[in-house]
Every structure is written in structure tokens, then in C-alpha cells.
PDB file of N, CA and C in Angstrom:
ATOM      1  N   MET U   1     111.746  99.200-170.173  1.00  0.00           N
ATOM      2  CA  MET U   1     113.383  98.989-170.219  1.00  0.00           C
ATOM      3  C   MET U   1     113.831  99.995-169.610  1.00  0.00           C
ATOM      4  N   LEU U   2     113.216 101.005-169.761  1.00  0.00           N
ATOM      5  CA  LEU U   2     113.654 102.267-169.419  1.00  0.00           C
ATOM      6  C   LEU U   2     114.394 102.181-167.660  1.00  0.00           C
ATOM      7  N   ALA U   3     112.994 101.845-167.090  1.00  0.00           N
ATOM      8  CA  ALA U   3     113.442 101.378-165.323  1.00  0.00           C
ATOM      9  C   ALA U   3     114.437 100.377-165.021  1.00  0.00           C
ATOM     10  N   ALA U   4     114.577  99.498-166.114  1.00  0.00           N
ATOM     11  CA  ALA U   4     115.755  98.747-166.036  1.00  0.00           C
ATOM     12  C   ALA U   4     117.260  99.325-166.309  1.00  0.00           C
ATOM     13  N   ASP U   5     117.185  99.872-167.305  1.00  0.00           N
ATOM     14  CA  ASP U   5     118.466 101.020-167.324  1.00  0.00           C
ATOM     15  C   ASP U   5     118.768 101.879-166.277  1.00  0.00           C
ATOM     16  N   PHE U   6     117.420 102.467-165.602  1.00  0.00           N
ATOM     17  CA  PHE U   6     117.920 103.434-164.771  1.00  0.00           C
ATOM     18  C   PHE U   6     118.540 102.764-163.541  1.00  0.00           C
ATOM     19  N   ARG U   7     118.014 101.397-163.042  1.00  0.00           N
ATOM     20  CA  ARG U   7     118.495 100.507-162.131  1.00  0.00           C
ATOM     21  C   ARG U   7     119.935 100.257-162.277  1.00  0.00           C
ATOM     22  N   VAL U   8     120.154  99.530-163.689  1.00  0.00           N
ATOM     23  CA  VAL U   8     121.493  99.558-163.767  1.00  0.00           C
ATOM     24  C   VAL U   8     122.187 100.692-163.820  1.00  0.00           C
ATOM     25  N   GLN U   9     121.961 101.942-164.144  1.00  0.00           N
ATOM     26  CA  GLN U   9     123.147 103.246-164.135  1.00  0.00           C
ATOM     27  C   GLN U   9     123.288 103.342-162.365  1.00  0.00           C
ATOM     28  N   LEU U  10     122.330 103.288-161.851  1.00  0.00           N
ATOM     29  CA  LEU U  10     122.412 103.578-160.094  1.00  0.00           C
ATOM     30  C   LEU U  10     123.358 102.316-159.713  1.00  0.00           C
ATOM     31  N   GLU U  11     123.113 101.216-160.073  1.00  0.00           N
ATOM     32  CA  GLU U  11     124.146 100.474-159.497  1.00  0.00           C
ATOM     33  C   GLU U  11     125.673 100.294-159.773  1.00  0.00           C
ATOM     34  N   ASN U  12     125.869 100.913-161.234  1.00  0.00           N
ATOM     35  CA  ASN U  12     126.935 100.772-161.766  1.00  0.00           C
ATOM     36  C   ASN U  12     127.511 102.189-160.931  1.00  0.00           C
ATOM     37  N   GLN U  13     126.744 103.035-160.340  1.00  0.00           N
ATOM     38  CA  GLN U  13     127.716 104.078-160.091  1.00  0.00           C
ATOM     39  C   GLN U  13     127.693 103.996-158.347  1.00  0.00           C
ATOM     40  N   GLY U  14     127.578 102.654-157.758  1.00  0.00           N
ATOM     41  CA  GLY U  14     127.500 102.369-156.423  1.00  0.00           C
ATOM     42  C   GLY U  14     126.392 102.868-155.731  1.00  0.00           C
ATOM     43  N   PHE U  15     125.243 103.331-156.117  1.00  0.00           N
ATOM     44  CA  PHE U  15     124.145 103.040-155.490  1.00  0.00           C
ATOM     45  C   PHE U  15     123.662 101.961-154.641  1.00  0.00           C
ATOM     46  N   ARG U  16     123.168 101.373-153.492  1.00  0.00           N
ATOM     47  CA  ARG U  16     122.472 100.453-153.436  1.00  0.00           C
ATOM     48  C   ARG U  16     121.203 100.551-153.946  1.00  0.00           C
ATOM     49  N   ILE U  17     120.792  99.329-154.267  1.00  0.00           N
ATOM     50  CA  ILE U  17     119.236  99.223-154.467  1.00  0.00           C
ATOM     51  C   ILE U  17     118.672  98.428-153.426  1.00  0.00           C
ATOM     52  N   GLY U  18     117.706  98.968-152.534  1.00  0.00           N
ATOM     53  CA  GLY U  18     116.717  98.392-151.765  1.00  0.00           C
ATOM     54  C   GLY U  18     115.603  97.312-152.376  1.00  0.00           C
ATOM     55  N   THR U  19     114.912  96.837-151.438  1.00  0.00           N
ATOM     56  CA  THR U  19     114.313  96.171-151.883  1.00  0.00           C
ATOM     57  C   THR U  19     112.809  96.766-151.308  1.00  0.00           C
ATOM     58  N   SER U  20     111.490  95.907-151.267  1.00  0.00           N
ATOM     59  CA  SER U  20     110.249  96.549-151.130  1.00  0.00           C
ATOM     60  C   SER U  20     110.263  96.487-149.451  1.00  0.00           C
ATOM     61  N   GLU U  21     111.196  95.345-148.623  1.00  0.00           N
ATOM     62  CA  GLU U  21     111.155  95.143-146.885  1.00  0.00           C
ATOM     63  C   GLU U  21     112.032  95.911-146.736  1.00  0.00           C
ATOM     64  N   ASP U  22     112.957  96.851-147.553  1.00  0.00           N
ATOM     65  CA  ASP U  22     113.745  97.757-146.658  1.00  0.00           C
ATOM     66  C   ASP U  22     113.071  98.920-146.224  1.00  0.00           C
ATOM     67  N   ASP U  23     113.421  99.426-144.904  1.00  0.00           N
ATOM     68  CA  ASP U  23     112.804 100.823-144.602  1.00  0.00           C
ATOM     69  C   ASP U  23     113.370 102.142-145.090  1.00  0.00           C
ATOM     70  N   ILE U  24     113.879 102.117-146.413  1.00  0.00           N
ATOM     71  CA  ILE U  24     115.113 103.213-146.781  1.00  0.00           C
ATOM     72  C   ILE U  24     113.669 104.268-147.645  1.00  0.00           C
ATOM     73  N   PRO U  25     114.288 105.435-148.123  1.00  0.00           N
ATOM     74  CA  PRO U  25     113.318 106.370-148.789  1.00  0.00           C
ATOM     75  C   PRO U  25     113.334 105.527-150.030  1.00  0.00           C
ATOM     76  N   VAL U  26     112.360 105.749-151.078  1.00  0.00           N
ATOM     77  CA  VAL U  26     112.276 105.369-152.474  1.00  0.00           C
ATOM     78  C   VAL U  26     112.380 106.461-153.251  1.00  0.00           C
ATOM     79  N   LEU U  27     113.174 106.104-154.537  1.00  0.00           N
ATOM     80  CA  LEU U  27     113.475 107.098-155.826  1.00  0.00           C
ATOM     81  C   LEU U  27     112.314 106.704-156.403  1.00  0.00           C
ATOM     82  N   ARG U  28     111.230 107.555-156.664  1.00  0.00           N
ATOM     83  CA  ARG U  28     110.030 107.500-157.768  1.00  0.00           C
ATOM     84  C   ARG U  28     110.539 107.878-158.903  1.00  0.00           C
ATOM     85  N   THR U  29     110.604 107.748-160.077  1.00  0.00           N
ATOM     86  CA  THR U  29     110.853 108.617-161.138  1.00  0.00           C
ATOM     87  C   THR U  29     109.381 107.899-162.196  1.00  0.00           C
ATOM     88  N   GLU U  30     109.022 108.927-162.278  1.00  0.00           N
ATOM     89  CA  GLU U  30     107.998 109.085-163.509  1.00  0.00           C
ATOM     90  C   GLU U  30     108.403 110.078-164.888  1.00  0.00           C
ATOM     91  N   ILE U  31     108.642 109.060-166.090  1.00  0.00           N
ATOM     92  CA  ILE U  31     108.933 109.569-167.027  1.00  0.00           C
ATOM     93  C   ILE U  31     107.449 110.069-167.958  1.00  0.00           C
ATOM     94  N   ARG U  32     107.230 111.065-168.198  1.00  0.00           N
ATOM     95  CA  ARG U  32     105.963 111.541-168.915  1.00  0.00           C
ATOM     96  C   ARG U  32     106.163 111.401-170.507  1.00  0.00           C
ATOM     97  N   ARG U  33     107.180 111.925-170.988  1.00  0.00           N
ATOM     98  CA  ARG U  33     107.600 111.894-172.000  1.00  0.00           C
ATOM     99  C   ARG U  33     109.114 111.294-172.510  1.00  0.00           C
ATOM    100  N   TRP U  34     108.970 110.644-173.526  1.00  0.00           N
ATOM    101  CA  TRP U  34     110.467 110.254-173.766  1.00  0.00           C
ATOM    102  C   TRP U  34     110.628 110.154-175.406  1.00  0.00           C
ATOM    103  N   GLU U  35     110.736 111.000-176.138  1.00  0.00           N
ATOM    104  CA  GLU U  35     110.783 111.155-177.585  1.00  0.00           C
ATOM    105  C   GLU U  35     112.116 111.208-178.014  1.00  0.00           C
ATOM    106  N   PRO U  36     112.852 110.256-178.629  1.00  0.00           N
ATOM    107  CA  PRO U  36     114.197 110.094-179.468  1.00  0.00           C
ATOM    108  C   PRO U  36     113.565 111.083-180.861  1.00  0.00           C
ATOM    109  N   TYR U  37     114.498 111.740-181.121  1.00  0.00           N
ATOM    110  CA  TYR U  37     114.584 112.200-182.530  1.00  0.00           C
ATOM    111  C   TYR U  37     114.978 111.367-183.661  1.00  0.00           C
ATOM    112  N   SER U  38     113.709 110.814-183.926  1.00  0.00           N
ATOM    113  CA  SER U  38     114.031 109.611-185.177  1.00  0.00           C
ATOM    114  C   SER U  38     114.629 109.680-186.463  1.00  0.00           C
ATOM    115  N   ALA U  39     115.177 110.946-186.883  1.00  0.00           N
ATOM    116  CA  ALA U  39     115.833 111.468-188.183  1.00  0.00           C
ATOM    117  C   ALA U  39     117.260 111.157-187.813  1.00  0.00           C
ATOM    118  N   ASP U  40     117.799 111.187-186.991  1.00  0.00           N
ATOM    119  CA  ASP U  40     119.440 111.054-186.547  1.00  0.00           C
ATOM    120  C   ASP U  40     119.548 110.667-185.395  1.00  0.00           C
ATOM    121  N   TYR U  41     118.750 110.498-184.264  1.00  0.00           N
ATOM    122  CA  TYR U  41     118.777 110.038-183.132  1.00  0.00           C
ATOM    123  C   TYR U  41     119.921 110.933-182.264  1.00  0.00           C
ATOM    124  N   SER U  42     119.840 112.358-182.549  1.00  0.00           N
ATOM    125  CA  SER U  42     120.765 113.025-181.975  1.00  0.00           C
ATOM    126  C   SER U  42     120.102 113.451-180.293  1.00  0.00           C
ATOM    127  N   MET U  43     119.204 113.801-180.010  1.00  0.00           N
ATOM    128  CA  MET U  43     118.494 114.282-178.910  1.00  0.00           C
ATOM    129  C   MET U  43     117.396 113.397-178.535  1.00  0.00           C
ATOM    130  N   VAL U  44     117.114 113.230-177.492  1.00  0.00           N
ATOM    131  CA  VAL U  44     115.871 112.767-177.010  1.00  0.00           C
ATOM    132  C   VAL U  44     114.990 113.765-176.031  1.00  0.00           C
ATOM    133  N   THR U  45     113.611 114.263-176.114  1.00  0.00           N
ATOM    134  CA  THR U  45     112.981 115.075-175.268  1.00  0.00           C
ATOM    135  C   THR U  45     112.315 114.293-174.588  1.00  0.00           C
ATOM    136  N   VAL U  46     112.733 115.129-173.105  1.00  0.00           N
ATOM    137  CA  VAL U  46     112.181 114.330-171.955  1.00  0.00           C
ATOM    138  C   VAL U  46     111.162 115.173-171.003  1.00  0.00           C
ATOM    139  N   ASP U  47     110.349 114.891-170.581  1.00  0.00           N
ATOM    140  CA  ASP U  47     109.051 115.425-169.584  1.00  0.00           C
ATOM    141  C   ASP U  47     109.620 114.497-168.189  1.00  0.00           C
ATOM    142  N   ILE U  48     109.963 114.623-166.947  1.00  0.00           N
ATOM    143  CA  ILE U  48     110.378 113.815-166.014  1.00  0.00           C
ATOM    144  C   ILE U  48     109.921 114.203-164.651  1.00  0.00           C
ATOM    145  N   ASP U  49     109.474 113.592-163.869  1.00  0.00           N
ATOM    146  CA  ASP U  49     109.556 113.815-162.320  1.00  0.00           C
ATOM    147  C   ASP U  49     110.096 112.733-161.648  1.00  0.00           C
ATOM    148  N   VAL U  50     111.130 113.525-160.555  1.00  0.00           N
ATOM    149  CA  VAL U  50     111.441 112.191-159.607  1.00  0.00           C
ATOM    150  C   VAL U  50     111.417 112.846-158.450  1.00  0.00           C
ATOM    151  N   ALA U  51     111.311 111.872-157.704  1.00  0.00           N
ATOM    152  CA  ALA U  51     111.038 112.127-155.905  1.00  0.00           C
ATOM    153  C   ALA U  51     111.430 111.055-155.251  1.00  0.00           C
ATOM    154  N   LEU U  52     111.895 111.587-153.790  1.00  0.00           N
ATOM    155  CA  LEU U  52     112.450 110.778-153.117  1.00  0.00           C
ATOM    156  C   LEU U  52     111.119 110.587-152.002  1.00  0.00           C
ATOM    157  N   ILE U  53     110.796 109.265-151.435  1.00  0.00           N
ATOM    158  CA  ILE U  53     109.670 109.168-150.953  1.00  0.00           C
ATOM    159  C   ILE U  53     110.269 108.641-149.573  1.00  0.00           C
ATOM    160  N   GLU U  54     109.570 109.065-148.567  1.00  0.00           N
ATOM    161  CA  GLU U  54     109.534 108.661-147.046  1.00  0.00           C
ATOM    162  C   GLU U  54     108.819 107.059-146.819  1.00  0.00           C
ATOM    163  N   PRO U  55     109.580 105.947-146.875  1.00  0.00           N
ATOM    164  CA  PRO U  55     108.828 104.980-146.197  1.00  0.00           C
ATOM    165  C   PRO U  55     107.440 105.255-145.137  1.00  0.00           C
ATOM    166  N   GLY U  56     106.872 104.318-145.474  1.00  0.00           N
ATOM    167  CA  GLY U  56     105.791 104.351-144.413  1.00  0.00           C
ATOM    168  C   GLY U  56     104.958 105.306-144.542  1.00  0.00           C
ATOM    169  N   SER U  57     105.059 106.695-144.467  1.00  0.00           N
ATOM    170  CA  SER U  57     104.017 107.667-144.590  1.00  0.00           C
ATOM    171  C   SER U  57     103.872 108.010-146.132  1.00  0.00           C
ATOM    172  N   GLY U  58     105.010 107.923-146.877  1.00  0.00           N
ATOM    173  CA  GLY U  58     104.769 108.301-148.305  1.00  0.00           C
ATOM    174  C   GLY U  58     104.899 109.619-148.568  1.00  0.00           C
ATOM    175  N   ARG U  59     105.398 110.646-147.512  1.00  0.00           N
ATOM    176  CA  ARG U  59     105.519 111.853-147.745  1.00  0.00           C
ATOM    177  C   ARG U  59     107.209 112.264-148.676  1.00  0.00           C
ATOM    178  N   LYS U  60     107.011 113.006-149.384  1.00  0.00           N
ATOM    179  CA  LYS U  60     108.094 113.390-150.232  1.00  0.00           C
ATOM    180  C   LYS U  60     108.714 114.276-149.418  1.00  0.00           C
ATOM    181  N   LEU U  61     110.266 113.775-149.740  1.00  0.00           N
ATOM    182  CA  LEU U  61     111.397 114.264-149.220  1.00  0.00           C
ATOM    183  C   LEU U  61     112.423 115.593-150.041  1.00  0.00           C
ATOM    184  N   TRP U  62     112.060 115.040-151.294  1.00  0.00           N
ATOM    185  CA  TRP U  62     112.591 115.791-152.429  1.00  0.00           C
ATOM    186  C   TRP U  62     112.156 115.469-153.649  1.00  0.00           C
ATOM    187  N   ASN U  63     111.673 116.651-154.319  1.00  0.00           N
ATOM    188  CA  ASN U  63     110.867 116.359-155.582  1.00  0.00           C
ATOM    189  C   ASN U  63     111.724 117.257-157.000  1.00  0.00           C
ATOM    190  N   ALA U  64     111.543 116.666-158.244  1.00  0.00           N
ATOM    191  CA  ALA U  64     112.444 117.657-159.148  1.00  0.00           C
ATOM    192  C   ALA U  64     111.620 117.558-160.400  1.00  0.00           C
ATOM    193  N   THR U  65     111.531 118.515-161.197  1.00  0.00           N
ATOM    194  CA  THR U  65     110.584 118.140-162.407  1.00  0.00           C
ATOM    195  C   THR U  65     111.083 118.971-163.413  1.00  0.00           C
ATOM    196  N   ARG U  66     111.521 118.452-164.539  1.00  0.00           N
ATOM    197  CA  ARG U  66     111.969 118.862-165.578  1.00  0.00           C
ATOM    198  C   ARG U  66     111.035 118.592-166.973  1.00  0.00           C
ATOM    199  N   THR U  67     110.617 119.776-167.559  1.00  0.00           N
ATOM    200  CA  THR U  67     109.534 119.556-168.907  1.00  0.00           C
ATOM    201  C   THR U  67     110.349 120.045-170.086  1.00  0.00           C
ATOM    202  N   ASP U  68     109.999 119.586-171.258  1.00  0.00           N
ATOM    203  CA  ASP U  68     110.483 119.907-172.658  1.00  0.00           C
ATOM    204  C   ASP U  68     112.099 119.804-172.538  1.00  0.00           C
ATOM    205  N   TRP U  69     112.826 118.631-171.468  1.00  0.00           N
ATOM    206  CA  TRP U  69     114.402 118.870-171.480  1.00  0.00           C
ATOM    207  C   TRP U  69     114.818 118.165-172.485  1.00  0.00           C
ATOM    208  N   LYS U  70     116.086 118.993-173.468  1.00  0.00           N
ATOM    209  CA  LYS U  70     116.329 118.533-174.822  1.00  0.00           C
ATOM    210  C   LYS U  70     117.618 117.467-174.330  1.00  0.00           C
ATOM    211  N   VAL U  71     117.670 116.400-174.508  1.00  0.00           N
ATOM    212  CA  VAL U  71     118.669 115.378-174.093  1.00  0.00           C
ATOM    213  C   VAL U  71     119.614 115.268-174.986  1.00  0.00           C
ATOM    214  N   HIS U  72     120.800 115.729-175.354  1.00  0.00           N
ATOM    215  CA  HIS U  72     121.927 115.749-176.268  1.00  0.00           C
ATOM    216  C   HIS U  72     122.434 113.908-176.803  1.00  0.00           C
ATOM    217  N   THR U  73     122.162 113.479-177.757  1.00  0.00           N
ATOM    218  CA  THR U  73     122.666 112.071-177.750  1.00  0.00           C
ATOM    219  C   THR U  73     123.741 111.856-179.245  1.00  0.00           C
ATOM    220  N   SER U  74     124.170 112.771-179.402  1.00  0.00           N
ATOM    221  CA  SER U  74     124.956 112.796-180.585  1.00  0.00           C
ATOM    222  C   SER U  74     125.584 111.527-181.115  1.00  0.00           C
ATOM    223  N   ASN U  75     125.954 110.628-180.489  1.00  0.00           N
ATOM    224  CA  ASN U  75     126.757 109.274-180.910  1.00  0.00           C
ATOM    225  C   ASN U  75     125.710 108.296-181.121  1.00  0.00           C
ATOM    226  N   ALA U  76     124.509 108.504-181.046  1.00  0.00           N
ATOM    227  CA  ALA U  76     123.671 107.673-180.853  1.00  0.00           C
ATOM    228  C   ALA U  76     123.341 107.099-182.573  1.00  0.00           C
ATOM    229  N   ARG U  77     123.007 105.756-182.823  1.00  0.00           N
ATOM    230  CA  ARG U  77     122.667 105.256-184.036  1.00  0.00           C
ATOM    231  C   ARG U  77     121.394 104.586-184.110  1.00  0.00           C
ATOM    232  N   SER U  78     120.757 104.312-182.833  1.00  0.00           N
ATOM    233  CA  SER U  78     119.384 103.912-183.110  1.00  0.00           C
ATOM    234  C   SER U  78     118.627 104.758-181.613  1.00  0.00           C
ATOM    235  N   ARG U  79     117.095 104.419-181.757  1.00  0.00           N
ATOM    236  CA  ARG U  79     116.705 104.660-180.793  1.00  0.00           C
ATOM    237  C   ARG U  79     117.219 104.285-179.444  1.00  0.00           C
ATOM    238  N   GLY U  80     117.630 102.694-179.303  1.00  0.00           N
ATOM    239  CA  GLY U  80     118.046 102.004-177.710  1.00  0.00           C
ATOM    240  C   GLY U  80     119.131 103.136-177.518  1.00  0.00           C
ATOM    241  N   GLU U  81     120.030 102.808-178.448  1.00  0.00           N
ATOM    242  CA  GLU U  81     121.446 104.068-178.137  1.00  0.00           C
ATOM    243  C   GLU U  81     121.124 105.220-177.479  1.00  0.00           C
ATOM    244  N   ALA U  82     120.274 105.809-178.357  1.00  0.00           N
ATOM    245  CA  ALA U  82     119.611 107.014-177.769  1.00  0.00           C
ATOM    246  C   ALA U  82     119.095 107.702-176.419  1.00  0.00           C
ATOM    247  N   SER U  83     118.399 106.146-175.964  1.00  0.00           N
ATOM    248  CA  SER U  83     117.883 106.139-174.934  1.00  0.00           C
ATOM    249  C   SER U  83     118.980 105.730-173.543  1.00  0.00           C
ATOM    250  N   ALA U  84     119.396 104.872-174.147  1.00  0.00           N
ATOM    251  CA  ALA U  84     120.823 104.437-173.223  1.00  0.00           C
ATOM    252  C   ALA U  84     121.655 105.715-172.588  1.00  0.00           C
ATOM    253  N   ILE U  85     122.448 106.231-173.858  1.00  0.00           N
ATOM    254  CA  ILE U  85     123.151 107.352-173.878  1.00  0.00           C
ATOM    255  C   ILE U  85     122.809 108.632-172.908  1.00  0.00           C
ATOM    256  N   ALA U  86     121.433 108.777-172.933  1.00  0.00           N
ATOM    257  CA  ALA U  86     120.481 110.009-172.435  1.00  0.00           C
ATOM    258  C   ALA U  86     120.429 109.565-171.069  1.00  0.00           C
ATOM    259  N   ILE U  87     120.373 108.306-170.604  1.00  0.00           N
ATOM    260  CA  ILE U  87     120.585 108.095-169.176  1.00  0.00           C
ATOM    261  C   ILE U  87     121.458 107.930-168.497  1.00  0.00           C
ATOM    262  N   ALA U  88     122.287 107.332-169.293  1.00  0.00           N
ATOM    263  CA  ALA U  88     124.201 107.451-168.750  1.00  0.00           C
ATOM    264  C   ALA U  88     124.530 108.554-168.106  1.00  0.00           C
ATOM    265  N   GLU U  89     124.543 109.508-170.048  1.00  0.00           N
ATOM    266  CA  GLU U  89     125.125 110.681-169.427  1.00  0.00           C
ATOM    267  C   GLU U  89     124.848 111.766-168.659  1.00  0.00           C
ATOM    268  N   THR U  90     123.378 111.522-168.966  1.00  0.00           N
ATOM    269  CA  THR U  90     122.705 113.062-168.527  1.00  0.00           C
ATOM    270  C   THR U  90     121.848 112.629-167.009  1.00  0.00           C
ATOM    271  N   PHE U  91     120.880 111.649-166.975  1.00  0.00           N
ATOM    272  CA  PHE U  91     120.230 111.607-165.641  1.00  0.00           C
ATOM    273  C   PHE U  91     121.441 111.144-164.774  1.00  0.00           C
ATOM    274  N   PHE U  92     122.342 110.950-165.102  1.00  0.00           N
ATOM    275  CA  PHE U  92     123.098 110.535-163.469  1.00  0.00           C
ATOM    276  C   PHE U  92     124.145 111.009-163.520  1.00  0.00           C
ATOM    277  N   SER U  93     124.559 111.803-164.350  1.00  0.00           N
ATOM    278  CA  SER U  93     126.014 113.195-164.224  1.00  0.00           C
ATOM    279  C   SER U  93     125.958 113.545-163.206  1.00  0.00           C
ATOM    280  N   GLY U  94     127.142 113.244-162.299  1.00  0.00           N
ATOM    281  CA  GLY U  94     127.250 114.031-161.146  1.00  0.00           C
ATOM    282  C   GLY U  94     126.585 113.372-159.833  1.00  0.00           C
ATOM    283  N   TRP U  95     125.547 112.539-159.890  1.00  0.00           N
ATOM    284  CA  TRP U  95     125.089 112.005-158.577  1.00  0.00           C
ATOM    285  C   TRP U  95     126.193 110.476-158.242  1.00  0.00           C
ATOM    286  N   GLN U  96     126.449 110.890-156.868  1.00  0.00           N
ATOM    287  CA  GLN U  96     127.120 110.098-155.711  1.00  0.00           C
ATOM    288  C   GLN U  96     126.378 109.684-154.799  1.00  0.00           C
ATOM    289  N   PRO U  97     126.724 108.031-154.903  1.00  0.00           N
ATOM    290  CA  PRO U  97     126.263 107.667-153.169  1.00  0.00           C
ATOM    291  C   PRO U  97     126.740 108.193-152.047  1.00  0.00           C
ATOM    292  N   THR U  98     126.245 108.461-150.919  1.00  0.00           N
ATOM    293  CA  THR U  98     126.579 109.080-149.842  1.00  0.00           C
ATOM    294  C   THR U  98     127.823 107.856-149.688  1.00  0.00           C
ATOM    295  N   ALA U  99     128.756 108.182-148.345  1.00  0.00           N
ATOM    296  CA  ALA U  99     129.755 107.371-148.474  1.00  0.00           C
ATOM    297  C   ALA U  99     129.588 106.579-146.771  1.00  0.00           C
ATOM    298  N   ARG U 100     129.878 105.770-147.026  1.00  0.00           N
ATOM    299  CA  ARG U 100     129.288 104.645-145.642  1.00  0.00           C
ATOM    300  C   ARG U 100     130.317 104.328-144.736  1.00  0.00           C
TER     301      ARG U 100
END
């Protein structure tokens, strides 16, 4: 479900989503921990590794890792809302596709 939410957010921000046949770098996202705070859904604790992978060789072109990341989701009323807010407002904040 998180993977689908990531894809939708990228598409909504104007990023082109490739297919396995495309010869373009691939953004690989590995979520190692995803824990919404269940008392009031005001936060999601995340461990994540993101890498841009070169097609063909599999070489990492770029990599970023965050651990014990506290993502605030103060308006959430459920686990699903907390996850959606964390993805939309934090992960992709400031990401912009290149002009074509």
C-alpha cells in the first residue's frame, strides 16, 4: 500500500513513472520501519533507505538513509491517514522533476 501511495505522490508532482523496459535510473525505496503512533496518530517513526540505481549495471548513483525519523502527522485520525500525511507532506516536500 505504501508503494502505491509513493507512486501516486510522485505522479501528482509531475514525475514520470517508467516501466521495466525503460532505460532510465530507478528510484529504489526500502522502508525498514514504519510505526504510526497509535495513541493519537500524531507521528510516524520511519527508518528508510532511498537509492537511485543505474539501469543495466545496478550501480548506486545516489543514496540517502534516515533512521528513527519522527514524521509529524498532527491532523491524522487513523493509521491510514497518518501514513498518507507522512508520505505526502514529508517524503516529497521540495522534490521537483527536472524541466523537459
